[in-house]
Every structure is written in C-alpha cells, then in structure tokens.
XYZ file of C-alpha atoms in Angstrom:
655
model
C -34.758 -10.096 -8.002
C -32.515 -12.711 -7.844
C -29.514 -10.523 -8.944
C -30.199 -8.494 -5.869
C -30.447 -11.402 -3.763
C -26.892 -12.369 -4.938
C -25.425 -9.038 -4.320
C -27.159 -9.159 -1.114
C -25.350 -12.231 0.331
C -21.842 -10.652 -1.116
C -22.591 -7.727 1.072
C -23.229 -9.800 4.113
C -19.799 -11.732 3.486
C -18.099 -8.651 3.012
C -19.406 -6.791 6.272
C -18.433 -9.908 8.067
C -14.979 -9.859 6.752
C -14.428 -6.164 7.236
C -15.810 -6.475 10.617
C -13.184 -9.169 11.557
C -10.521 -6.842 10.432
C -12.059 -4.234 12.206
C -11.797 -5.992 15.467
C -8.241 -7.261 14.593
C -7.428 -3.462 14.172
C -9.122 -1.491 16.817
C -9.619 -4.009 19.504
C -6.544 -6.588 19.404
C -4.356 -3.825 17.979
C -3.389 -6.806 15.476
C -3.857 -6.001 11.781
C -3.730 -9.152 9.395
C -4.288 -6.960 6.003
C -3.063 -3.862 4.748
C -4.560 -0.746 4.405
C -4.709 -0.938 0.677
C -6.505 -4.403 0.868
C -9.063 -3.149 3.622
C -9.720 -0.237 1.280
C -10.782 -2.339 -1.268
C -13.136 -4.627 0.519
C -14.591 -1.331 1.965
C -15.285 0.110 -1.372
C -16.336 -3.441 -2.831
C -19.188 -2.785 -0.358
C -19.800 0.686 -1.153
C -20.181 -0.015 -4.879
C -22.509 -3.031 -4.186
C -24.748 -0.648 -1.887
C -24.851 1.898 -4.839
C -25.692 -0.625 -7.241
C -28.500 -1.771 -5.464
C -29.696 0.987 -3.434
C -30.022 -1.201 -0.141
C -27.753 -0.410 2.740
C -27.814 -3.226 5.672
C -28.116 -2.291 9.250
C -24.725 -3.571 10.168
C -22.941 -1.935 7.311
C -19.725 -0.307 8.142
C -20.226 2.315 5.651
C -22.899 3.861 8.114
C -20.300 4.157 11.161
C -17.861 6.493 11.720
C -15.441 5.043 14.050
C -15.191 1.531 15.844
C -15.722 -0.197 18.735
C -15.130 1.256 22.263
C -12.695 -0.908 24.488
C -14.099 -2.078 28.114
C -11.042 -1.323 29.630
C -11.538 2.624 29.749
C -14.072 5.042 31.208
C -16.601 6.000 28.107
C -17.371 9.584 27.366
C -19.716 11.322 25.169
C -17.953 14.019 22.746
C -19.014 17.485 23.235
C -19.098 17.495 19.282
C -19.950 14.878 17.410
C -16.954 13.635 15.227
C -17.058 12.970 11.360
C -15.021 10.658 9.085
C -13.507 11.892 5.949
C -14.912 10.773 2.510
C -12.015 9.646 -0.022
C -11.584 9.777 -3.670
C -9.830 7.241 -5.437
C -7.932 9.298 -8.553
C -7.454 12.675 -10.027
C -10.693 12.338 -11.891
C -12.646 12.135 -8.594
C -11.181 14.608 -6.991
C -11.463 17.125 -10.297
C -15.171 16.050 -9.759
C -15.338 17.007 -6.030
C -13.305 20.280 -6.519
C -15.545 21.526 -9.209
C -18.634 20.624 -7.135
C -17.225 22.656 -4.202
C -16.204 25.926 -6.515
C -19.941 25.759 -7.719
C -21.673 25.086 -4.113
C -19.433 27.897 -2.445
C -19.408 30.202 -5.358
C -15.633 29.955 -5.829
C -13.130 29.294 -3.103
C -9.837 28.186 -2.571
C -8.670 24.971 -0.940
C -6.380 24.083 2.482
C -4.145 21.058 1.373
C -2.442 19.256 4.577
C -0.838 15.504 5.285
C -3.160 13.014 6.138
C -1.633 11.651 9.241
C -1.717 7.663 9.723
C -1.953 7.293 13.442
C -4.543 7.441 16.041
C -7.419 10.279 16.196
C -7.320 11.968 19.476
C -9.466 14.713 20.619
C -8.146 17.276 23.499
C -9.872 19.570 25.721
C -8.459 22.699 27.514
C -10.026 25.261 29.548
C -8.795 28.491 31.249
C -5.202 27.773 29.281
C -4.872 24.017 30.700
C -5.351 20.517 29.676
C -8.647 19.053 30.860
C -8.913 15.570 29.135
C -8.273 13.463 25.855
C -10.460 11.015 24.375
C -10.196 8.844 21.383
C -12.350 9.175 18.190
C -14.389 5.653 19.211
C -17.503 5.256 17.347
C -17.831 9.414 16.920
C -20.402 9.732 19.706
C -18.710 7.981 22.265
C -15.011 7.741 22.752
C -12.070 6.580 25.741
C -10.728 8.811 28.187
C -6.969 8.138 27.386
C -6.159 11.616 29.324
C -3.116 10.283 31.423
C -2.164 8.456 28.581
C -1.953 11.547 26.069
C -0.292 13.248 29.022
C 2.724 11.485 28.210
C 3.129 13.136 24.713
C 5.632 15.838 25.078
C 4.317 17.617 22.049
C 0.518 17.689 23.476
C 1.155 21.152 25.456
C -0.518 21.068 29.011
C -0.932 24.942 28.998
C -2.117 27.220 26.205
C -1.889 30.837 25.428
C -5.633 30.674 25.129
C -7.747 31.111 28.181
C -11.281 30.146 26.798
C -12.633 26.640 26.370
C -10.996 24.697 23.384
C -11.371 21.447 21.602
C -8.860 20.204 19.134
C -8.436 17.214 16.978
C -5.343 15.466 15.802
C -3.276 12.564 15.274
C -1.210 10.568 17.756
C 1.470 9.351 15.888
C 5.076 7.419 16.615
C 7.748 8.889 14.348
C 10.089 6.302 12.586
C 13.058 7.058 14.650
C 11.192 6.744 17.855
C 9.915 3.474 16.304
C 13.420 2.002 15.634
C 14.815 3.323 18.773
C 12.247 1.501 20.309
C 12.840 -1.787 18.812
C 16.142 -1.627 19.382
C 15.829 -2.757 22.994
C 12.022 -4.140 23.178
C 11.341 -8.020 24.159
C 8.524 -8.007 21.856
C 9.058 -5.922 18.805
C 6.434 -3.465 17.465
C 5.033 -4.140 13.871
C 4.965 -0.620 12.223
C 4.480 2.931 13.797
C 0.726 3.023 13.232
C 0.090 -0.044 15.229
C 2.276 0.935 17.509
C 0.403 4.474 18.533
C -2.605 2.222 19.085
C -1.116 -0.041 21.254
C 0.448 2.816 23.591
C -2.515 4.903 24.050
C -4.707 2.072 25.055
C -2.119 0.840 27.201
C -3.541 0.758 30.845
C -0.220 1.120 32.157
C 0.999 4.810 31.591
C 4.880 4.179 31.949
C 4.661 1.847 28.990
C 3.280 4.701 26.927
C 5.389 7.286 27.751
C 8.586 4.644 26.565
C 7.132 4.755 23.092
C 7.737 8.434 22.874
C 4.808 9.563 20.907
C 3.829 12.553 19.434
C 0.711 14.528 18.376
C 0.029 16.500 15.280
C -3.209 18.886 15.630
C -5.152 19.623 12.678
C -8.473 21.171 13.341
C -10.229 22.937 16.212
C -13.608 21.352 17.129
C -14.957 24.207 19.528
C -13.050 27.580 20.388
C -15.157 29.746 23.165
C -15.738 33.305 22.046
C -13.779 33.130 18.744
C -15.257 32.566 14.953
C -12.561 31.744 12.835
C -13.141 32.477 9.153
C -10.786 29.917 7.230
C -8.771 26.982 7.654
C -5.689 29.201 7.325
C -6.722 31.133 10.676
C -7.529 27.810 12.436
C -3.935 26.551 11.382
C -1.928 29.590 12.433
C -4.248 30.059 15.988
C -3.006 26.141 16.654
C 0.740 27.198 15.903
C 0.723 30.285 17.998
C -0.837 28.141 20.989
C 2.074 25.734 20.788
C 0.532 22.526 18.649
C 2.542 20.822 16.411
C 1.054 20.796 13.041
C 3.319 19.072 10.502
C 5.444 20.926 8.094
C 2.982 20.863 4.809
C 0.039 23.184 4.824
C -0.760 25.006 1.490
C -3.357 27.074 0.079
C -4.546 25.965 -3.621
C -6.821 27.735 -5.978
C -7.740 25.253 -8.324
C -7.529 21.303 -8.775
C -4.154 21.910 -10.849
C -2.566 23.278 -7.779
C -4.140 20.382 -5.958
C -2.770 17.864 -7.649
C 0.710 19.378 -7.880
C 0.814 19.353 -4.129
C -0.409 15.571 -3.798
C 2.514 14.711 -6.500
C 4.922 16.901 -4.697
C 4.506 15.220 -1.204
C 3.877 11.511 -2.830
C 7.624 11.595 -4.546
C 9.007 12.646 -1.150
C 6.728 10.807 1.342
C 9.419 8.222 2.012
C 11.759 10.668 3.145
C 9.523 11.872 6.428
C 9.914 10.793 9.994
C 6.136 10.188 9.879
C 3.873 7.981 8.335
C 1.085 9.386 6.055
C -1.316 7.721 3.773
C -2.393 10.576 1.617
C -3.705 14.298 1.756
C -6.575 16.307 3.127
C -8.269 19.004 1.035
C -10.908 21.273 2.942
C -12.662 24.544 1.660
C -10.319 27.197 3.425
C -13.406 29.514 3.960
C -15.566 28.652 7.170
C -18.950 30.578 5.826
C -19.407 28.389 2.896
C -18.889 25.024 4.718
C -22.031 25.772 6.793
C -23.987 25.951 3.279
C -22.603 22.754 2.399
C -23.006 20.885 5.443
C -22.590 17.034 6.181
C -23.829 13.657 5.176
C -24.612 11.314 8.250
C -20.950 10.125 8.088
C -18.545 12.708 6.346
C -18.540 16.689 6.007
C -19.259 17.376 2.377
C -16.614 20.601 2.300
C -13.784 17.944 3.018
C -12.429 14.850 1.045
C -8.902 12.669 1.341
C -6.890 11.791 -1.597
C -4.959 8.547 -0.612
C -1.683 7.496 -2.254
C -1.296 4.663 -3.995
C -0.559 1.470 -1.877
C 3.083 1.109 -0.624
C 2.181 -1.822 1.915
C 0.220 -4.965 1.315
C 0.148 -8.357 2.991
C 0.965 -11.907 1.005
C 2.239 -15.318 1.480
C 5.644 -15.823 2.211
C 6.248 -19.398 0.813
C 10.199 -19.868 1.172
C 13.522 -18.256 1.971
C 16.416 -18.662 -0.661
C 19.550 -17.826 0.779
C 21.556 -15.830 -1.975
C 25.641 -15.486 -2.265
C 26.678 -11.993 -3.285
C 30.134 -10.748 -4.835
C 31.924 -10.403 -1.070
C 30.491 -13.761 0.168
C 27.675 -12.287 2.161
C 24.785 -14.735 2.208
C 21.395 -13.136 2.476
C 17.806 -14.486 2.959
C 15.625 -13.598 -0.054
C 11.663 -14.033 0.565
C 9.935 -15.753 -2.221
C 6.265 -14.449 -2.126
C 2.824 -14.763 -3.398
C 2.846 -12.471 -6.377
C 1.140 -9.112 -4.943
C 0.403 -5.748 -7.017
C 2.052 -2.951 -4.650
C 2.761 0.619 -5.830
C 2.316 -0.095 -9.638
C 4.513 -2.920 -9.498
C 4.167 -7.146 -9.103
C 6.338 -8.074 -6.243
C 7.385 -11.569 -6.168
C 10.744 -11.405 -3.686
C 11.405 -9.030 -0.797
C 14.698 -8.860 1.133
C 14.797 -10.078 5.040
C 18.198 -8.799 5.743
C 19.401 -11.619 8.014
C 18.765 -14.015 10.535
C 18.437 -11.782 13.530
C 15.959 -9.361 11.136
C 13.777 -12.405 10.789
C 13.760 -13.726 14.302
C 13.071 -9.973 15.235
C 10.257 -9.812 12.731
C 8.622 -13.046 13.754
C 8.021 -14.609 10.267
C 8.110 -18.046 9.263
C 7.386 -19.994 5.745
C 3.577 -20.270 4.937
C 2.679 -17.520 6.627
C 1.045 -13.969 5.760
C 3.412 -11.183 6.269
C 3.600 -7.397 5.280
C 5.408 -6.123 2.757
C 6.363 -2.192 2.266
C 8.006 -0.923 -0.923
C 9.501 2.574 -0.758
C 10.551 4.681 -3.970
C 12.067 2.051 -6.400
C 14.158 0.201 -3.563
C 13.918 -3.555 -3.455
C 10.625 -4.171 -1.303
C 10.856 -5.065 2.473
C 9.073 -7.461 4.574
C 7.819 -5.767 7.601
C 6.734 -8.303 9.967
C 4.242 -11.243 10.489
C 0.631 -10.810 9.519
C -0.988 -14.170 10.308
C 0.320 -17.711 10.719
C -1.136 -20.931 10.239
C -0.835 -24.382 11.235
C 1.349 -25.158 8.452
C 3.703 -22.423 8.946
C 7.183 -22.954 10.011
C 10.452 -21.676 11.305
C 13.201 -20.513 9.030
C 16.437 -22.029 9.882
C 19.857 -20.452 9.332
C 21.990 -22.353 6.815
C 25.213 -24.056 8.127
C 26.730 -24.569 4.357
C 27.022 -22.231 1.483
C 23.782 -22.915 -0.688
C 26.185 -22.690 -3.718
C 29.246 -24.353 -3.128
C 28.404 -26.205 0.190
C 31.236 -24.564 2.220
C 30.903 -24.180 6.012
C 29.924 -20.446 6.640
C 31.496 -18.139 8.867
C 29.195 -15.787 10.985
C 30.125 -12.379 11.805
C 27.746 -10.669 14.054
C 24.319 -11.640 12.240
C 25.819 -11.847 8.967
C 27.006 -15.025 7.470
C 29.752 -15.140 4.760
C 31.191 -18.074 2.456
C 35.003 -17.754 2.710
C 35.572 -19.725 -0.597
C 35.942 -16.844 -2.653
C 37.553 -18.528 -5.781
C 35.506 -21.587 -5.737
C 32.004 -20.271 -5.040
C 30.392 -19.804 -8.368
C 27.801 -17.474 -7.344
C 30.447 -15.120 -5.598
C 32.845 -15.055 -8.798
C 30.058 -14.745 -11.409
C 28.537 -11.585 -9.378
C 31.834 -10.014 -8.955
C 33.172 -10.312 -12.351
C 29.797 -9.218 -13.725
C 30.025 -5.965 -11.304
C 33.791 -5.561 -12.944
C 32.634 -5.549 -16.411
C 29.415 -3.475 -16.026
C 28.763 -0.044 -17.477
C 30.016 1.940 -14.461
C 32.922 -0.147 -14.076
C 35.087 -1.603 -17.270
C 32.178 -1.216 -19.632
C 32.813 -4.395 -21.342
C 30.171 -4.895 -23.902
C 29.042 -8.731 -24.035
C 30.466 -9.709 -20.690
C 26.997 -10.558 -19.139
C 26.186 -12.680 -16.177
C 25.224 -15.370 -18.561
C 28.449 -15.294 -20.420
C 30.423 -15.161 -17.118
C 28.616 -18.280 -16.065
C 29.717 -19.688 -19.054
C 33.500 -18.740 -18.713
C 33.283 -19.947 -15.145
C 32.427 -23.464 -16.434
C 34.356 -24.047 -19.690
C 37.417 -21.839 -19.058
C 37.845 -21.632 -15.112
C 37.510 -18.263 -15.043
C 37.848 -17.268 -11.156
C 38.953 -13.621 -10.699
C 38.702 -10.248 -12.622
C 42.233 -10.263 -13.926
C 41.514 -13.345 -15.803
C 39.131 -11.484 -18.195
C 42.140 -9.833 -19.725
C 43.554 -13.354 -20.596
C 40.957 -14.320 -22.547
C 41.274 -15.033 -26.383
C 39.077 -15.333 -29.501
C 39.549 -19.041 -29.665
C 38.352 -19.335 -25.898
C 35.000 -17.647 -26.540
C 34.188 -19.922 -29.932
C 34.182 -22.654 -27.172
C 31.169 -21.296 -25.763
C 27.409 -21.708 -26.607
C 25.854 -19.611 -29.128
C 29.025 -17.688 -29.602
C 30.153 -16.736 -33.386
C 33.295 -15.144 -35.022
C 31.984 -11.887 -34.983
C 30.656 -11.642 -31.620
C 33.637 -13.192 -29.906
C 35.823 -10.636 -32.175
C 33.343 -7.714 -30.411
C 34.078 -8.822 -27.188
C 37.695 -9.097 -27.313
C 38.093 -5.767 -28.906
C 35.982 -4.333 -25.997
C 38.245 -5.891 -23.564
C 40.820 -4.194 -25.141
C 39.614 -0.681 -25.398
C 38.394 -1.017 -21.677
C 42.337 -1.212 -20.636
C 42.599 2.447 -20.193
C 40.184 3.468 -17.713
C 39.426 6.612 -15.551
C 40.267 6.556 -11.569
C 36.428 6.501 -10.524
C 35.544 3.688 -12.424
C 38.148 1.607 -11.738
C 37.412 2.417 -7.822
C 33.958 1.293 -8.399
C 34.915 -1.793 -10.449
C 36.508 -3.598 -7.530
C 33.293 -4.165 -5.905
C 34.185 -2.502 -2.477
C 31.318 -2.803 -0.249
C 29.010 0.088 0.154
C 30.799 1.909 -2.421
C 28.832 2.631 -5.439
C 29.711 5.292 -8.524
C 29.169 8.265 -6.386
C 31.641 7.236 -3.535
C 33.708 6.100 -6.159
C 33.764 9.375 -7.626
C 34.441 11.204 -4.427
C 37.456 9.029 -3.676
C 39.069 9.437 -7.035
C 38.680 13.508 -6.544
C 39.847 13.375 -3.258
C 43.019 11.105 -3.436
C 43.944 11.659 -7.274
C 45.658 8.461 -7.524
C 45.782 4.984 -6.534
C 48.695 5.301 -4.479
C 47.475 8.137 -2.342
C 44.245 5.963 -1.807
C 46.321 2.892 -0.748
C 48.043 4.722 1.759
C 44.944 6.696 3.192
C 44.158 6.212 7.016
C 40.614 5.759 7.580
C 40.398 9.158 9.186
C 41.287 10.891 5.896
C 38.432 8.834 4.292
C 36.075 9.879 6.910
C 36.715 13.335 6.278
C 35.422 13.330 2.813
C 31.962 14.423 2.652
C 29.214 11.833 2.752
C 31.320 9.327 3.617
C 30.638 7.447 7.057
C 32.344 5.350 9.298
C 31.069 2.318 8.023
C 31.967 2.917 4.234
C 35.384 4.234 5.337
C 36.201 1.101 7.267
C 35.145 -0.872 4.466
C 37.305 1.157 1.956
C 40.067 0.663 4.653
C 39.983 -3.042 5.009
C 39.886 -3.435 1.126
C 42.906 -1.873 0.391
C 44.797 -3.494 3.748
C 43.864 -6.971 2.474
C 46.929 -8.921 0.504
C 44.336 -10.977 -1.644
C 42.737 -7.445 -3.059
C 46.361 -5.803 -3.412
C 47.597 -9.047 -5.481
C 44.753 -9.051 -7.791
C 45.149 -5.201 -8.350
C 48.748 -5.757 -9.641
C 47.759 -8.669 -11.816
C 45.287 -6.052 -13.561
C 48.054 -3.906 -14.080
C 50.482 -6.811 -15.571
C 47.763 -7.458 -18.027
C 47.831 -4.063 -19.352
C 45.201 -2.010 -17.425
C 46.112 1.845 -16.790
C 44.283 4.176 -14.756
C 43.809 7.651 -16.890
C 45.185 10.577 -14.880
C 42.645 12.936 -13.669
C 42.115 15.790 -16.082
C 43.378 19.148 -14.546
C 40.658 20.899 -13.166
C 40.114 24.083 -15.235
C 38.092 26.203 -12.638
C 34.995 28.237 -13.952
C 33.964 31.046 -11.418
C 30.516 30.322 -12.407
C 30.263 26.787 -11.923
C 33.232 26.264 -8.964
C 31.585 25.020 -5.408
C 28.151 25.345 -7.085
C 26.088 21.888 -6.582
C 23.995 20.837 -9.902
C 21.185 18.099 -10.160
C 20.390 16.644 -13.802
C 17.049 15.975 -14.633
C 14.936 14.737 -17.724
C 16.530 13.851 -21.112
C 19.845 15.891 -22.096
C 21.445 16.066 -25.366
C 24.605 15.075 -24.720
C 24.865 11.641 -22.154
C 24.459 12.676 -18.685
C 28.085 11.020 -17.504
C 29.885 13.865 -19.863
C 27.897 16.595 -18.141
C 28.214 15.676 -14.992
C 32.107 15.244 -15.617
C 32.412 18.690 -17.479
C 30.689 20.292 -14.189
C 33.476 18.589 -11.908
C 35.833 19.392 -14.536
C 35.151 23.223 -13.921
C 35.235 22.447 -9.746
C 31.395 21.836 -9.637
C 29.641 19.122 -7.855
C 26.639 17.027 -8.598
C 23.961 15.442 -6.863
C 21.661 12.741 -7.845
C 18.915 14.411 -5.291
C 17.389 18.081 -5.020
C 17.773 19.542 -1.555
C 18.050 23.130 0.070
C 21.891 22.828 -0.844
C 21.331 22.265 -4.284
C 22.152 25.654 -6.461
C 21.029 24.670 -9.789
C 18.809 21.811 -11.540
C 19.648 21.437 -15.272
C 16.144 20.204 -16.609
C 15.880 18.945 -20.456
C 12.921 17.099 -21.567
C 10.446 15.014 -19.494
C 11.703 16.098 -16.307
C 10.172 14.494 -13.148
C 9.508 14.726 -9.532
C 13.212 16.334 -9.375
C 12.152 19.597 -11.276
C 8.696 19.769 -8.924
C 10.737 19.346 -5.688
C 13.079 22.152 -7.316
C 9.799 24.777 -8.002
C 8.502 23.879 -4.442
C 12.369 24.766 -2.828
C 12.814 27.643 -4.869
C 16.059 26.381 -6.650
C 16.985 28.034 -9.767
C 16.153 25.856 -12.633
C 17.976 26.060 -16.228
C 17.846 24.750 -19.490
C 20.897 23.105 -21.447
C 21.309 26.629 -23.340
C 21.352 28.195 -19.921
C 23.844 26.163 -18.670
C 26.042 26.723 -21.719
C 25.497 30.439 -21.153
C 26.877 29.980 -17.523
C 29.766 28.335 -18.458
C 30.642 30.974 -20.951
C 29.657 33.865 -19.166
C 32.405 36.173 -18.052
C-alpha cells in the first residue's frame, strides 16, 4: 500500500509537469522541451498506470487533444477524433502486427509518413470548401476556416459533390521556414511551432505570410461512398486535388514495414517537411470495424516514432575557435544530452548574427538538433533564467590575441603565421590521409613542431631532419626515422590530393577530384577564370569564388612555389582508357570491398566513369560489398542496378 502511495505521488508530479508542457506548447505556442523528452515523461506515466492499475481523473493519457483557445469560435466535431497509439521499438511493432493479422484473419498494411505539424479537419459540401477546424480535444475544436483558406495546397473546390470530411496536417516546409526567417523581426523557432502560431493567429494576413502547406491522409466521412481500403481513400484524395505526401506503401508483413521505416529514417533529413515517424494502418476497412477503438486510439492503427533528432539541454558557455583559414567560430559547450544514439556535448552556432537571430544565452536551455552524422546545431532558445547572460562578440583572437577583422557576420584572425591554432590546423590538414598522407604528423605532433622547431608553413615540413624530431617529447630513433621516410615518400602526389591538401575553403576531396579532372594540371587551374570553375558540375558560385581567390593570393602562390623547391612533384594524370561499359556511368560504392575504396574509385574514373557518395535517380550502378547499409536500401527502392565485385569485373571485361 505504501508502495502504491509513492507511485501515485510520482504520477501526480508527472501529470503536473506534462500539463505545464502541454500549456506551453498548445496554448502559448512556446515549447520548452523537445518531443523526445515529452515522450519520456508521458511513457513514464503510462508505465506507472499499468503497474498500479490506477488512472487518476486528470491524467493526460485519457485525453485525445488539449485545451481549446478562447480566442476562437468553438465547434463540435461531426465525428469524434482519435489519437494514435505508439510503439517504441520493432519488437513492439511486431507484436502489434501479429495481433492485427490474427484479429483480421490475415491483412496487409498501409504505411505513410507521420507528419509533424498541426492536425486539421476540413469540411466540403457540393464540391466547395465549407470550414476548417483544429482537433482541439477530439470532441470540440477551434474554427480556423479563414486561416486555413490561406493555405494554397487546400483546394477551395473539389470534383466530389457530396459532403466530405477530411483530416490532415498543417505544415510549414523547411524552405518556407527559412525564407520567412530571412526577413522576420521575430524569428520562428522551428517549422512545427510556426504552423501552430500561424493557424492560431487572428490576423489572417499574418497566417498567409508563412506560406503553409496541408497534407491530407484520412477521410472521416464521405457521403454516399463506402471505401474498402486505405489505398482507395488515398487515391480518392489525390483525385480530388489533395496533397498527400510522396510516400504511401502497402506492406504484407512486419519485415516489409520495417524495411519502409528504415528506408525513410535514413533519408528523412533530406525532406522539405518535418516528420517524426511512420503511421501503419490495416489497409482493409472491413476488419477495422470489427477490431474497433479504445477510448483514445483506433486499435487498427499505430505510429512508430523515429529516434530523437532534437532535444533540449543547458548551454553552459560559448568558446570561440580558430580554424585553418583564420575564421573564428563560436562553439557551444553543452550539458551532455543523449540524442540520436550519441552523447552530445558541443554544437555549432555559426556566427554572431546566428546567435542573435536564435536569441540564445549562456546558462539557458536551448533546442539542439542532430541531422545524420553532422555536428549538432543549436536551433533556438527554449527557456532563459535569472542568471542567463548575453553572448558577447570577441574583439581579439582567442588564441594569439590579435585584433579580429569582421567580414559580414564572420570574424577572422589575420595573423596567419603567428596564430598557433590556425597553423596547427592548416598543417594537420595538409598532412592528412586525403592530402599528403604523412604518417605520424598528427595534431599533437604539429603542436610540438610549432613550439620547438618554429614550424609555421606547410612547406616547412619538408625541411625537418631526423635530429629535429628527436628533440620532441616521446620521440625515439625509430619513430623519428619512420616520419622522415613518410615525408620523403609523400613528395610525389596526385593532382587531386595536392589540391585538397592546400586547405582551400569549401574544397573537400570530391571537389578536388573534379578540379583535377577538369583542369588536368596546376598551370591550367592557376589561369582559370571564375566562370570556368563554375562550369564544373556541383561547383557553385560560393565555392568557385573561394577557389579563384585562393589562386590569386600572392602568399598562397609563394607557398606553392616553396613546396616545389623542397622536392614536391605532382604526378601526371593517368591517361584515361575509356571503357564503353563504364564511360559516362555513375557508380556509388557501399559496404566492405576487397580492394581499397579509393583504388576502385580511381579505376572507375580512369575508364571515364564517375563516382558519387550518395544514391540518387542519376546513379547507374551501386557496387555493393559486405555489410552494405542505407545506400543499398535506397538503391533497391529506386530500382538502381546493384552489382557485386565479380559482376563489376565482368562489366569491365565485357566486349
């Protein structure tokens, strides 16, 4: 009994906290925690209710929606609206699928995006738009007809002339979000929050400015028509001009459903809309009626939520970091937080304008997002406190204390040879595997070389003697000799790796390869006009400007000459022996191959082919080795030809 009393107290605390966050999100349009953190609170309450068998009268688990705002006319829904139950993992999904197969005596399933916006119900009659309502509490909603009529993807007239009720999601695309924030006095936090604010704005002109979208996924009532399946409903919606999203699949079993989920999960960050999972429904309508509903959910539908990509945490301080170009960038130091399978301690803030735009402060709670494997980014302020402080723009370089120069929103230290962080970063990049590939020249070693041997430029590497290295900490004869040998062996280098090693802003290994292939030798590249550089596929104006300016800088040209004077030689590009089966074809490599991936890419390029790091409709072949991952999945979905290494060899040798 005492144990139950303690659990009830925990439940009461959770309910209070969840209600606070519901109020912040739905009423104030000002979320203070991420969705993943909200879910943790919610499911903690669900678990306690299941353990005790007690559901308190004010539990949010018994409510479909949330508060209705007083500023709008309230209306009762013609059809009661339900939420979706969620599963937390594939094991839970499999259990649900097995239950549905048993209940329906065998069925297939419709799989669609779980849109992350604002739920809306729209009514039509005699082919014309009648009204639009928010979900509200599932029984009573808010009349937002004037606001929804500003959404251009909501048809004002449709082909069907009977009475129709459809349900969908009001959304703001990432593109519209970015465009709005360019000129907005008060910046929006994220597209999801922006939709709620727009639809609940009594000034319809302000709603229209946000250029919202509507994605339709359900028919609640259709006069005179009985649909047999979700597929039929989906087709009907499209025929009547509704936007439904670009993903709808019919699956026969849990394996196919999991394949769809994984396929979308690896590519969701490339979408122009925010989704936070997938919705799975029994496709056939007839067994749905037998299976029925709980008080809150349809039993025949479920949502699978993706692993969290956004969280909130404390921003402790901002450290300004100097890169190899001299650019000084703010890096946020965070209270560690688990996000998308990683512990996040640092995040980028881009520049001082970005900091001001997002309104973040030290000692404040901030939203952090992680996309793919890219460094996490702070999206905006979640909550500030009495001890929160504004972030000041530095006047002096944090490394060498030189006066910083501001170019637009960016800060630069122009003490290129006397700023240790710049020099160490530049030389480490130069000696990296993709560059001159000098083994033993690590960041730690370069730091010692800077302090002990006065190393200041990349060409200084080729002046180092073995006796010099013996003066460094933890350097014995064998280690020193190996580094000297590696330096000597690196002097003859491919043109593309030479370009990469220079550390030109925005030029990675792929762009370096494209430049080498297009210009053939350094003299051609030095003489190239900006228009010639832009003409290369995948090189835009910003990158072209960076490349062009680099080779017009006297200091850079002098350093290149110093490299040649110290014995560096660029290898002649190998003559391309074109192969009709490879020429003009684009290959993507994935998985573990028997030969180094770089060698295979070089072989393809030597025969007139191209390689790419990502699968798209323009890919001709995916060369798959062992343990191939998401690229293989996407290739299968797009119908791209997948070949093994043996098939690749056959393709090369085919007459």
